[in-house]
PDB file of C-alpha atoms in Angstrom:
ATOM      1  CA  MET A   1     100.251 113.573 111.984  1.00  0.00           C
ATOM      2  CA  LEU A   2     100.474 110.504 114.525  1.00  0.00           C
ATOM      3  CA  TYR A   3     100.551 111.821 118.038  1.00  0.00           C
ATOM      4  CA  ASP A   4     102.207 109.503 121.012  1.00  0.00           C
ATOM      5  CA  ASP A   5      99.786 109.659 124.767  1.00  0.00           C
ATOM      6  CA  LYS A   6     100.867 112.929 125.632  1.00  0.00           C
ATOM      7  CA  TRP A   7      99.585 114.468 122.312  1.00  0.00           C
ATOM      8  CA  ASN A   8     103.539 114.892 121.541  1.00  0.00           C
ATOM      9  CA  GLU A   9     103.739 115.267 117.320  1.00  0.00           C
ATOM     10  CA  ILE A  10     105.561 112.038 117.161  1.00  0.00           C
ATOM     11  CA  ASN A  11     105.432 111.744 113.181  1.00  0.00           C
ATOM     12  CA  ARG A  12     103.866 114.560 110.728  1.00  0.00           C
ATOM     13  CA  ILE A  13     102.921 112.596 107.182  1.00  0.00           C
ATOM     14  CA  PRO A  14     101.238 113.177 103.676  1.00  0.00           C
ATOM     15  CA  VAL A  15      97.379 111.294 104.089  1.00  0.00           C
ATOM     16  CA  ARG A  16      98.539 109.618 100.650  1.00  0.00           C
ATOM     17  CA  ASN A  17     101.006 107.890 102.771  1.00  0.00           C
ATOM     18  CA  LEU A  18      98.809 107.296 106.342  1.00  0.00           C
ATOM     19  CA  ALA A  19      97.646 103.583 105.410  1.00  0.00           C
ATOM     20  CA  GLU A  20     101.245 102.753 104.677  1.00  0.00           C
ATOM     21  CA  GLU A  21     102.486 104.669 107.807  1.00  0.00           C
ATOM     22  CA  LEU A  22     100.248 103.051 109.788  1.00  0.00           C
ATOM     23  CA  LYS A  23     101.275  99.841 109.359  1.00  0.00           C
ATOM     24  CA  ARG A  24     104.870 100.542 109.918  1.00  0.00           C
ATOM     25  CA  ILE A  25     104.214 101.625 113.107  1.00  0.00           C
ATOM     26  CA  SER A  26     104.937  99.510 115.841  1.00  0.00           C
ATOM     27  CA  HIS A  27     101.642  98.111 118.039  1.00  0.00           C
ATOM     28  CA  ASN A  28     101.109 100.212 120.837  1.00  0.00           C
ATOM     29  CA  GLN A  29     103.877 103.229 119.759  1.00  0.00           C
ATOM     30  CA  THR A  30     101.036 105.893 118.642  1.00  0.00           C
ATOM     31  CA  TYR A  31      97.648 106.678 120.610  1.00  0.00           C
ATOM     32  CA  GLY A  32      96.407 109.276 118.087  1.00  0.00           C
ATOM     33  CA  VAL A  33      95.256 109.558 114.591  1.00  0.00           C
ATOM     34  CA  VAL A  34      94.792 113.311 112.997  1.00  0.00           C
ATOM     35  CA  PHE A  35      94.618 114.268 109.639  1.00  0.00           C
ATOM     36  CA  ASP A  36      92.848 116.133 106.605  1.00  0.00           C
ATOM     37  CA  GLY A  37      90.927 113.248 105.479  1.00  0.00           C
ATOM     38  CA  VAL A  38      88.871 110.969 105.108  1.00  0.00           C
ATOM     39  CA  VAL A  39      88.028 108.790 108.085  1.00  0.00           C
ATOM     40  CA  THR A  40      87.754 104.879 106.247  1.00  0.00           C
ATOM     41  CA  GLN A  41      87.183 102.203 107.078  1.00  0.00           C
ATOM     42  CA  ARG A  42      90.664 100.503 106.120  1.00  0.00           C
ATOM     43  CA  ILE A  43      92.212 103.521 108.049  1.00  0.00           C
ATOM     44  CA  ILE A  44      90.589 102.285 110.872  1.00  0.00           C
ATOM     45  CA  ASP A  45      90.954  98.910 110.744  1.00  0.00           C
ATOM     46  CA  ILE A  46      94.783  98.763 110.240  1.00  0.00           C
ATOM     47  CA  ALA A  47      94.823 101.799 113.065  1.00  0.00           C
ATOM     48  CA  ASN A  48      92.959  99.118 115.701  1.00  0.00           C
ATOM     49  CA  GLU A  49      95.461  96.364 114.571  1.00  0.00           C
ATOM     50  CA  LYS A  50      98.138  99.432 116.106  1.00  0.00           C
ATOM     51  CA  ASN A  51      96.460  99.716 119.115  1.00  0.00           C
ATOM     52  CA  VAL A  52      95.835 103.435 118.216  1.00  0.00           C
ATOM     53  CA  LYS A  53      93.464 104.892 120.827  1.00  0.00           C
ATOM     54  CA  VAL A  54      91.498 108.235 118.636  1.00  0.00           C
ATOM     55  CA  ILE A  55      91.628 108.778 114.472  1.00  0.00           C
ATOM     56  CA  ILE A  56      90.803 112.590 114.300  1.00  0.00           C
ATOM     57  CA  GLY A  57      90.054 112.916 110.095  1.00  0.00           C
ATOM     58  CA  ALA A  58      87.809 116.595 108.417  1.00  0.00           C
ATOM     59  CA  ARG A  59      84.889 114.057 107.476  1.00  0.00           C
ATOM     60  CA  ILE A  60      83.891 109.986 108.707  1.00  0.00           C
ATOM     61  CA  GLY A  61      83.651 107.852 105.420  1.00  0.00           C
ATOM     62  CA  ASN A  62      80.937 105.283 105.771  1.00  0.00           C
ATOM     63  CA  ILE A  63      82.523 102.480 108.678  1.00  0.00           C
ATOM     64  CA  THR A  64      80.290  99.231 108.952  1.00  0.00           C
ATOM     65  CA  LYS A  65      82.745  97.700 111.394  1.00  0.00           C
ATOM     66  CA  ARG A  66      83.515 100.520 114.779  1.00  0.00           C
ATOM     67  CA  PRO A  67      85.828  98.660 117.167  1.00  0.00           C
ATOM     68  CA  VAL A  68      84.612  99.418 120.486  1.00  0.00           C
ATOM     69  CA  ASN A  69      88.489 100.884 121.642  1.00  0.00           C
ATOM     70  CA  LEU A  70      88.924 103.580 119.380  1.00  0.00           C
ATOM     71  CA  VAL A  71      87.774 107.104 119.357  1.00  0.00           C
ATOM     72  CA  ILE A  72      86.655 108.432 116.061  1.00  0.00           C
ATOM     73  CA  LEU A  73      85.508 112.129 115.431  1.00  0.00           C
ATOM     74  CA  SER A  74      85.590 114.474 112.581  1.00  0.00           C
ATOM     75  CA  PHE A  75      86.484 117.717 112.552  1.00  0.00           C
ATOM     76  CA  LYS A  76      82.893 119.102 113.211  1.00  0.00           C
ATOM     77  CA  ASP A  77      83.074 116.659 115.803  1.00  0.00           C
ATOM     78  CA  LEU A  78      85.218 118.698 118.336  1.00  0.00           C
ATOM     79  CA  ILE A  79      84.006 122.063 117.263  1.00  0.00           C
ATOM     80  CA  SER A  80      80.191 120.938 118.424  1.00  0.00           C
TER      81      SER A  80
END
């Protein structure tokens, strides 16, 4: 799900379409992304290009580049 900066839902999409949907959005259109999948470097790179500020996923994969302006959390991080 994609959210604006007040955490209002913008769009609900299947996880398999997340990368393509992020590519289509306008810069600064989406503040947060929450999905039931693995946060990958590819998702992070696309989200960072679109100025997304928060990504929350079921798990965090092998991340080699963590943008300083992007918060990346797993569901486990939220309940810890």
